[in-house]
């Protein structure tokens, strides 16, 4: 992923960026990510296995997707989250 050298990041704030789509591999290897802020973007779909490639998805605490244009959440998009 584009962030492959930043695997120990705990917080990512991508709010208010007009993001329409995030590839399912974007957060690959983010073992320590506990706060992911994607609010107020233009996302309309959450793809299958969106967080499925994260090394330890159970460590994630907060995912903020409010104020997007989400119309579809694909099967298993959040299946690795607890």
PDB file of C-alpha atoms in Angstrom:
ATOM      1  CA  UNK A   1       0.000   0.000   0.000  1.00  0.00           C
ATOM      2  CA  UNK A   2       1.006   3.634  -0.268  1.00  0.00           C
ATOM      3  CA  UNK A   3       1.494   3.683   3.512  1.00  0.00           C
ATOM      4  CA  UNK A   4       3.620   0.516   3.728  1.00  0.00           C
ATOM      5  CA  UNK A   5       6.450   2.256   5.637  1.00  0.00           C
ATOM      6  CA  UNK A   6       4.030   3.582   8.257  1.00  0.00           C
ATOM      7  CA  UNK A   7       2.793   0.259   9.669  1.00  0.00           C
ATOM      8  CA  UNK A   8       2.979   1.395  13.319  1.00  0.00           C
ATOM      9  CA  UNK A   9       0.640   4.376  12.892  1.00  0.00           C
ATOM     10  CA  UNK A  10      -2.147   4.450  15.486  1.00  0.00           C
ATOM     11  CA  UNK A  11      -4.363   7.209  14.049  1.00  0.00           C
ATOM     12  CA  UNK A  12      -5.237   8.151  10.485  1.00  0.00           C
ATOM     13  CA  UNK A  13      -7.418  11.177   9.800  1.00  0.00           C
ATOM     14  CA  UNK A  14      -8.592  11.408   6.188  1.00  0.00           C
ATOM     15  CA  UNK A  15     -11.723  13.412   6.918  1.00  0.00           C
ATOM     16  CA  UNK A  16     -12.908  16.231   4.629  1.00  0.00           C
ATOM     17  CA  UNK A  17     -10.847  15.120   1.623  1.00  0.00           C
ATOM     18  CA  UNK A  18     -13.530  14.387  -1.007  1.00  0.00           C
ATOM     19  CA  UNK A  19     -12.413  10.735  -1.068  1.00  0.00           C
ATOM     20  CA  UNK A  20     -14.698   8.669  -3.279  1.00  0.00           C
ATOM     21  CA  UNK A  21     -13.042   5.260  -2.979  1.00  0.00           C
ATOM     22  CA  UNK A  22     -10.404   3.541  -0.886  1.00  0.00           C
ATOM     23  CA  UNK A  23      -8.874   0.328  -2.188  1.00  0.00           C
ATOM     24  CA  UNK A  24      -9.136  -2.711   0.092  1.00  0.00           C
ATOM     25  CA  UNK A  25      -5.325  -2.922   0.284  1.00  0.00           C
ATOM     26  CA  UNK A  26      -4.835   0.636   1.538  1.00  0.00           C
ATOM     27  CA  UNK A  27      -4.589  -0.311   5.204  1.00  0.00           C
ATOM     28  CA  UNK A  28      -2.709  -3.586   4.730  1.00  0.00           C
ATOM     29  CA  UNK A  29      -0.385  -4.227   7.655  1.00  0.00           C
ATOM     30  CA  UNK A  30      -1.684  -1.465   9.923  1.00  0.00           C
ATOM     31  CA  UNK A  31      -1.385  -3.605  13.053  1.00  0.00           C
ATOM     32  CA  UNK A  32      -1.620  -0.743  15.552  1.00  0.00           C
ATOM     33  CA  UNK A  33      -4.316   1.367  13.897  1.00  0.00           C
ATOM     34  CA  UNK A  34      -6.913   2.227  16.540  1.00  0.00           C
ATOM     35  CA  UNK A  35      -8.600   5.302  15.064  1.00  0.00           C
ATOM     36  CA  UNK A  36      -9.554   5.673  11.405  1.00  0.00           C
ATOM     37  CA  UNK A  37     -11.413   8.872  10.538  1.00  0.00           C
ATOM     38  CA  UNK A  38     -13.015   8.875   7.078  1.00  0.00           C
ATOM     39  CA  UNK A  39     -15.916  11.193   7.887  1.00  0.00           C
ATOM     40  CA  UNK A  40     -17.254  13.820   5.537  1.00  0.00           C
ATOM     41  CA  UNK A  41     -15.954  12.366   2.299  1.00  0.00           C
ATOM     42  CA  UNK A  42     -17.761  11.209  -0.842  1.00  0.00           C
ATOM     43  CA  UNK A  43     -17.543   7.452  -0.335  1.00  0.00           C
ATOM     44  CA  UNK A  44     -20.617   5.562  -1.526  1.00  0.00           C
ATOM     45  CA  UNK A  45     -19.409   1.944  -1.273  1.00  0.00           C
ATOM     46  CA  UNK A  46     -17.505   0.030   1.372  1.00  0.00           C
ATOM     47  CA  UNK A  47     -15.861  -2.826  -0.589  1.00  0.00           C
ATOM     48  CA  UNK A  48     -15.682  -6.488   0.403  1.00  0.00           C
ATOM     49  CA  UNK A  49     -12.941  -7.158   2.942  1.00  0.00           C
ATOM     50  CA  UNK A  50     -12.270  -3.431   3.293  1.00  0.00           C
ATOM     51  CA  UNK A  51     -10.369  -4.172   6.512  1.00  0.00           C
ATOM     52  CA  UNK A  52      -9.698  -7.817   5.767  1.00  0.00           C
ATOM     53  CA  UNK A  53      -5.973  -7.420   5.123  1.00  0.00           C
ATOM     54  CA  UNK A  54      -5.116  -5.610   8.336  1.00  0.00           C
ATOM     55  CA  UNK A  55      -2.741  -7.769  10.388  1.00  0.00           C
ATOM     56  CA  UNK A  56      -4.650  -7.449  13.651  1.00  0.00           C
ATOM     57  CA  UNK A  57      -8.023  -5.944  12.904  1.00  0.00           C
ATOM     58  CA  UNK A  58      -9.205  -6.670  16.435  1.00  0.00           C
ATOM     59  CA  UNK A  59      -6.971  -3.830  17.670  1.00  0.00           C
ATOM     60  CA  UNK A  60      -9.028  -1.191  15.835  1.00  0.00           C
ATOM     61  CA  UNK A  61     -11.287   0.808  18.105  1.00  0.00           C
ATOM     62  CA  UNK A  62     -12.900   3.629  16.088  1.00  0.00           C
ATOM     63  CA  UNK A  63     -13.889   3.873  12.435  1.00  0.00           C
ATOM     64  CA  UNK A  64     -15.751   7.066  11.619  1.00  0.00           C
ATOM     65  CA  UNK A  65     -17.663   6.926   8.322  1.00  0.00           C
ATOM     66  CA  UNK A  66     -20.372   9.467   9.098  1.00  0.00           C
ATOM     67  CA  UNK A  67     -21.361  12.118   6.591  1.00  0.00           C
ATOM     68  CA  UNK A  68     -20.439  10.061   3.549  1.00  0.00           C
ATOM     69  CA  UNK A  69     -22.740   9.006   0.725  1.00  0.00           C
ATOM     70  CA  UNK A  70     -22.711   5.321   1.560  1.00  0.00           C
ATOM     71  CA  UNK A  71     -25.280   3.408  -0.470  1.00  0.00           C
ATOM     72  CA  UNK A  72     -23.716  -0.038  -0.403  1.00  0.00           C
ATOM     73  CA  UNK A  73     -21.747  -2.045   2.126  1.00  0.00           C
ATOM     74  CA  UNK A  74     -20.405  -5.148   0.426  1.00  0.00           C
ATOM     75  CA  UNK A  75     -20.482  -8.587   1.996  1.00  0.00           C
ATOM     76  CA  UNK A  76     -17.813  -9.062   4.651  1.00  0.00           C
ATOM     77  CA  UNK A  77     -16.671  -5.424   4.487  1.00  0.00           C
ATOM     78  CA  UNK A  78     -16.197  -5.400   8.256  1.00  0.00           C
ATOM     79  CA  UNK A  79     -15.843  -9.126   8.852  1.00  0.00           C
ATOM     80  CA  UNK A  80     -12.437  -8.861  10.523  1.00  0.00           C
ATOM     81  CA  UNK A  81     -13.532  -6.241  13.036  1.00  0.00           C
ATOM     82  CA  UNK A  82     -14.625  -7.091  16.560  1.00  0.00           C
TER      83      UNK A  82
END
